[in-house]
Amino acid sequence: MSIEDMNRKAFMEEAQDLLAELETGLLELEEQPDDSDCIDRVFRCMHTIKGSGAMFGFDDIAAFTHDVENVFDLVRNNAMAVSKELLDLTLSSRDHIVYLLECAKSDAPVDLERSRELTTKLKALAAGADQAEDAQPAEEESSGDYDTQAPDQDVTYRVRFKPNTEIFRYGANPAALVEELTAMGASMAFVHLEDLPGLEELDPESCHVWWDVVLTTNAGPEAIREVFMFVEDDCDLSIKVVDRGTGLDDDTSYKRIGEILLERGDLNPEDLEKVLSEQKQLGELLTDAGLVKKQAVESALAEQNAVRKIRESRSAPAVEAATSIRVAADKLDYLVDLVGELVIVQAQISQVVHEQNDPSMVLLAEELERLSDDLRDSTLGIRMLPIGTTFSKFRRLVRDLSSDLGKEIELVTRGAETELDKTVIERLGDPLVHLLRNSIDHGIETPDERTANGKKGAGEILLSAEHSGGDVLIQIRDDGKGMDPEVIRAKGVERGLISPEAELTDKEIFGLIFQPGFSTAQSVTSVSGRGVGMDVVKRSIDSLRGSVDIDSALGLGTTITVKLPLTLAIIDGLQICVENEYYVIPLSLVEECVELLAKEEEGGKEQRIINLRGEIVPYLRLREFFALDGKAPPIEQVVVVGVQGGRMGIVVDNVIGEHQTVIKSLGRVYRDVEGISGATIKGDGTMALILDVPKLLQLAAG
Amino acid sequence: MAKTIMTVDDSASVRQMVSFTLKKEGFEVIEASDGKDALTKLKGSVDMIVTDLNMPNMDGIELIKNVRANASYKFIPIIMLTTESQASKKQEGKSAGATGWIVKPFKPEQLTAVVHKLIK
């Protein structure tokens, strides 16, 4: 990849972030139109997009953003108020920038009509505002007492450069400038020291020296002026042509320079010598003075460092939090893969060491295990992102949808800092959008309906995320009309999903809406209610090894809870064995292990239940479920698992123990095998299948 | 010893471009994302600063003032990156103590030219 491509890529990534921030900022601004910090932030986002865009060749983006920025500049200078019209326009402009970025990414042709349309609207809006801004003062033209064109022949100039005494304070180095000037051609430099004050009055930080340079060059006066471009305003600079070099008689012109040289000829060599040595002295003076200062400076620095260290330790978290680096996602994925492999090798070593029973090796193996555990945790930690990034996307969704549907809805988010695996967050977006749409469309009523029911006109949707053990709970709670179990039940019967006699709890009834082909909406709107959706939501959350739960009270609102595992790559598992097959059960689901004696079984063989301290728990035999040959040992083990509030036993031959399970997905052929969610590699290099416990439970119950 | 240049910009892509260009010229580069970040990273030998003006937390003007107030960095060259619409900002930056400026958008060659001009 060329450097240019790299820069372009970096800009595109950055622009995505900025656009997201811009959107968040605009939405915040809608709530608090006077927040000047927020206005600044919005302005800065656009400013950076414009500036960086132009740097890396995204001229259309830069030009368009410039117009948007102009409008916001008016807002920033209090020449214009934040209005809904402005925000609408800015938001669509933001979308347009996203579109322009997409076009640039895929080299697609750009629909310029849209740019023009938005620009016109923006300009109209800006024109409506109080035009307090004066036109930019034109850059002052450098007075031209010389030809601006670079001449072909050598021209001799006398350049007088008299820097401001304060010039060092701007970090400029006048000697370097003179050096740069003299390098342009044949030249002579004269240093004027007459302004140098006496030693007692000398301020070593000021510049008291000035120069006359006679320069013969073909570079042109513009180039000379350019040498002083940064200091031109802070110095007396005059550039005079002494000899144009156009004279027909070369001798005369030669003599003329000679004459000038002669004019000061006697002084020149001496003066030059003196000046050079004086300059040395000046340098020494500086160091002399500097030395005195140096100690003071050093002690001041020591004090400063000490105080700074104390302050740093006090404010370190706030400052350090901002530092981060950007890493390509595939590099991270690769790292996680590597850690996975390392964990497998570590498990193999542990097993070998365990068999050999060499104390010194055991120690080393344990150390290795500890390290690989830490490495695993921190590597997975790197992949964690705060879920808040998706939340801001939803703000926009709620805003747009609610105005489409004529509803007033406020989205409240909580726990935006909750961290989740990057992959989980990416794949969670669509299901959450769907759930939110449902809440907006079916849940929240229109303002009229709401006031009629004694609620406040604006509905509220609470989107929250929190940690709960190894899981993350995401809740979408609305204060809408809630779901009527009777209506759903009737619909379920009508659709043939349940039999009319079935006795179901409210929770089970609500669960029906996740069945394929279920929709209770009176009319199909453009937003939701096409009958596909909730089952798709359920399936995508299942594929993330998560679960969905609904709770609803008629007239009061609905709460949908999505439970997700923190990460998808490595889990703690319990290894079990049936016949010669090994399986892994996710440890987070395991509650306890008990023994199952052949004798006990006699009584409950038909019912398939065990008595667990007085509580009845059904069980399923893995041996039968996977149709394994062979005879069960006299004492079997029951692994009691808890899923979705229910408990169940899984009967196995042996429980081997805890196992760090690096999840490997199954090939396409095995993907649809029910009851298995993946595979892992054991310490001895053989394979174990990971049980899909919720599915097992469902299959056993059905 | 290689000279050290600090680049301060809230735009990661500009920072990357500046840093890449300067590293290719053989400079050591320290990156900072805003004025505040820059001040915490400003220690040891820093021979030049290239800073954006419009940044969160602490803008370029404020940064320049702070750097100039520090005895160790009082005389180092500071280049500010401005946009053409910021003529007044440029003046403000100069009075704060900026040495020079580069107008955005600029090409890597322009940057190296200015840097070589100011760092000797």
mmCIF file of C-alpha atoms in Angstrom, chain A residues 447-565:
data_model
loop_
_atom_site.group_PDB
_atom_site.id
_atom_site.type_symbol
_atom_site.label_atom_id
_atom_site.label_comp_id
_atom_site.label_asym_id
_atom_site.label_seq_id
_atom_site.Cartn_x
_atom_site.Cartn_y
_atom_site.Cartn_z
ATOM 1 C CA PRO A 447 -49.536 11.332 22.082
ATOM 2 C CA ASP A 448 -53.350 11.496 21.957
ATOM 3 C CA GLU A 449 -53.776 7.894 23.050
ATOM 4 C CA ARG A 450 -51.259 8.415 25.792
ATOM 5 C CA THR A 451 -52.895 11.493 27.273
ATOM 6 C CA ALA A 452 -56.259 9.723 27.065
ATOM 7 C CA ASN A 453 -54.767 6.973 29.225
ATOM 8 C CA GLY A 454 -53.406 9.426 31.732
ATOM 9 C CA LYS A 455 -49.771 9.144 30.639
ATOM 10 C CA LYS A 456 -47.562 12.027 29.661
ATOM 11 C CA GLY A 457 -47.566 12.747 25.949
ATOM 12 C CA ALA A 458 -43.981 11.822 25.257
ATOM 13 C CA GLY A 459 -43.155 8.144 25.539
ATOM 14 C CA GLU A 460 -39.886 6.933 26.943
ATOM 15 C CA ILE A 461 -37.688 4.104 25.841
ATOM 16 C CA LEU A 462 -34.930 3.089 28.192
ATOM 17 C CA LEU A 463 -31.988 1.352 26.615
ATOM 18 C CA SER A 464 -29.611 0.022 29.191
ATOM 19 C CA ALA A 465 -26.656 -2.303 29.399
ATOM 20 C CA GLU A 466 -25.046 -3.839 32.470
ATOM 21 C CA HIS A 467 -22.722 -6.619 33.475
ATOM 22 C CA SER A 468 -24.056 -9.616 35.289
ATOM 23 C CA GLY A 469 -21.433 -12.256 35.974
ATOM 24 C CA GLY A 470 -20.016 -13.500 32.700
ATOM 25 C CA ASP A 471 -22.932 -12.015 30.822
ATOM 26 C CA VAL A 472 -24.083 -8.643 29.685
ATOM 27 C CA LEU A 473 -27.725 -7.747 30.044
ATOM 28 C CA ILE A 474 -29.191 -5.351 27.526
ATOM 29 C CA GLN A 475 -32.658 -4.076 28.243
ATOM 30 C CA ILE A 476 -35.107 -2.207 26.083
ATOM 31 C CA ARG A 477 -37.926 -0.927 28.238
ATOM 32 C CA ASP A 478 -40.789 1.174 26.927
ATOM 33 C CA ASP A 479 -43.691 2.721 28.813
ATOM 34 C CA GLY A 480 -46.123 1.980 26.011
ATOM 35 C CA LYS A 481 -49.275 -0.044 25.858
ATOM 36 C CA GLY A 482 -47.728 -3.371 26.715
ATOM 37 C CA MET A 483 -48.757 -6.706 25.269
ATOM 38 C CA ASP A 484 -52.049 -8.451 25.873
ATOM 39 C CA PRO A 485 -51.474 -12.146 26.574
ATOM 40 C CA GLU A 486 -55.001 -12.971 25.419
ATOM 41 C CA VAL A 487 -54.529 -11.349 22.035
ATOM 42 C CA ILE A 488 -51.232 -13.134 21.539
ATOM 43 C CA ARG A 489 -52.678 -16.406 22.674
ATOM 44 C CA ALA A 490 -55.610 -16.096 20.265
ATOM 45 C CA LYS A 491 -53.210 -15.277 17.480
ATOM 46 C CA GLY A 492 -51.032 -18.239 18.420
ATOM 47 C CA VAL A 493 -54.018 -20.554 18.218
ATOM 48 C CA GLU A 494 -55.088 -19.029 14.926
ATOM 49 C CA ARG A 495 -51.616 -19.543 13.494
ATOM 50 C CA GLY A 496 -51.557 -23.104 14.745
ATOM 51 C CA LEU A 497 -48.576 -22.469 16.963
ATOM 52 C CA ILE A 498 -50.337 -23.749 20.101
ATOM 53 C CA SER A 499 -53.383 -25.882 20.707
ATOM 54 C CA PRO A 500 -56.469 -24.073 22.078
ATOM 55 C CA GLU A 501 -56.323 -26.135 25.261
ATOM 56 C CA ALA A 502 -52.674 -25.493 26.013
ATOM 57 C CA GLU A 503 -52.059 -24.019 29.431
ATOM 58 C CA LEU A 504 -49.353 -21.465 29.169
ATOM 59 C CA THR A 505 -47.879 -18.928 31.540
ATOM 60 C CA ASP A 506 -47.813 -15.321 30.401
ATOM 61 C CA LYS A 507 -44.076 -15.618 29.797
ATOM 62 C CA GLU A 508 -44.554 -18.595 27.523
ATOM 63 C CA ILE A 509 -47.249 -16.725 25.638
ATOM 64 C CA PHE A 510 -44.995 -13.726 25.122
ATOM 65 C CA GLY A 511 -42.354 -16.162 23.903
ATOM 66 C CA LEU A 512 -44.687 -16.971 21.013
ATOM 67 C CA ILE A 513 -43.855 -13.738 19.266
ATOM 68 C CA PHE A 514 -40.409 -15.161 18.556
ATOM 69 C CA GLN A 515 -41.986 -17.968 16.538
ATOM 70 C CA PRO A 516 -41.575 -17.678 12.783
ATOM 71 C CA GLY A 517 -44.490 -16.023 11.003
ATOM 72 C CA PHE A 518 -46.029 -14.296 13.979
ATOM 73 C CA SER A 519 -47.266 -10.729 13.766
ATOM 74 C CA THR A 520 -49.955 -8.979 15.772
ATOM 75 C CA ALA A 521 -49.854 -5.596 14.134
ATOM 76 C CA GLN A 522 -53.253 -4.438 12.933
ATOM 77 C CA SER A 523 -51.782 -3.002 9.812
ATOM 78 C CA VAL A 524 -48.447 -3.481 8.227
ATOM 79 C CA THR A 525 -46.502 -0.233 8.521
ATOM 80 C CA SER A 526 -43.323 0.651 6.764
ATOM 81 C CA VAL A 527 -41.519 0.406 10.053
ATOM 82 C CA SER A 528 -42.284 -3.071 11.238
ATOM 83 C CA GLY A 529 -44.976 -5.668 11.198
ATOM 84 C CA ARG A 530 -44.174 -7.608 8.085
ATOM 85 C CA GLY A 531 -44.325 -10.803 10.095
ATOM 86 C CA VAL A 532 -40.633 -11.439 9.762
ATOM 87 C CA GLY A 533 -38.389 -10.053 12.366
ATOM 88 C CA MET A 534 -38.788 -11.258 15.885
ATOM 89 C CA ASP A 535 -37.856 -14.820 14.927
ATOM 90 C CA VAL A 536 -34.877 -13.439 13.037
ATOM 91 C CA VAL A 537 -33.938 -11.410 16.110
ATOM 92 C CA LYS A 538 -34.117 -14.512 18.244
ATOM 93 C CA ARG A 539 -32.027 -16.494 15.817
ATOM 94 C CA SER A 540 -29.277 -13.916 15.577
ATOM 95 C CA ILE A 541 -29.115 -13.583 19.338
ATOM 96 C CA ASP A 542 -29.032 -17.359 19.671
ATOM 97 C CA SER A 543 -26.110 -17.427 17.289
ATOM 98 C CA LEU A 544 -24.296 -15.137 19.701
ATOM 99 C CA ARG A 545 -24.985 -17.691 22.447
ATOM 100 C CA GLY A 546 -27.365 -15.237 24.036
ATOM 101 C CA SER A 547 -31.009 -15.336 25.010
ATOM 102 C CA VAL A 548 -34.032 -13.026 24.805
ATOM 103 C CA ASP A 549 -36.663 -12.619 27.464
ATOM 104 C CA ILE A 550 -39.889 -10.627 27.413
ATOM 105 C CA ASP A 551 -41.812 -9.153 30.262
ATOM 106 C CA SER A 552 -44.878 -7.061 29.702
ATOM 107 C CA ALA A 553 -47.677 -5.483 31.655
ATOM 108 C CA LEU A 554 -50.760 -4.429 29.748
ATOM 109 C CA GLY A 555 -51.059 -0.671 29.662
ATOM 110 C CA LEU A 556 -47.758 -0.113 31.410
ATOM 111 C CA GLY A 557 -45.117 -1.198 28.978
ATOM 112 C CA THR A 558 -42.833 -3.958 27.811
ATOM 113 C CA THR A 559 -39.329 -4.924 28.809
ATOM 114 C CA ILE A 560 -37.171 -7.006 26.528
ATOM 115 C CA THR A 561 -34.000 -8.374 28.063
ATOM 116 C CA VAL A 562 -31.184 -9.667 25.898
ATOM 117 C CA LYS A 563 -28.559 -11.674 27.703
ATOM 118 C CA LEU A 564 -25.211 -12.068 25.973
ATOM 119 C CA PRO A 565 -21.921 -13.704 26.834
#
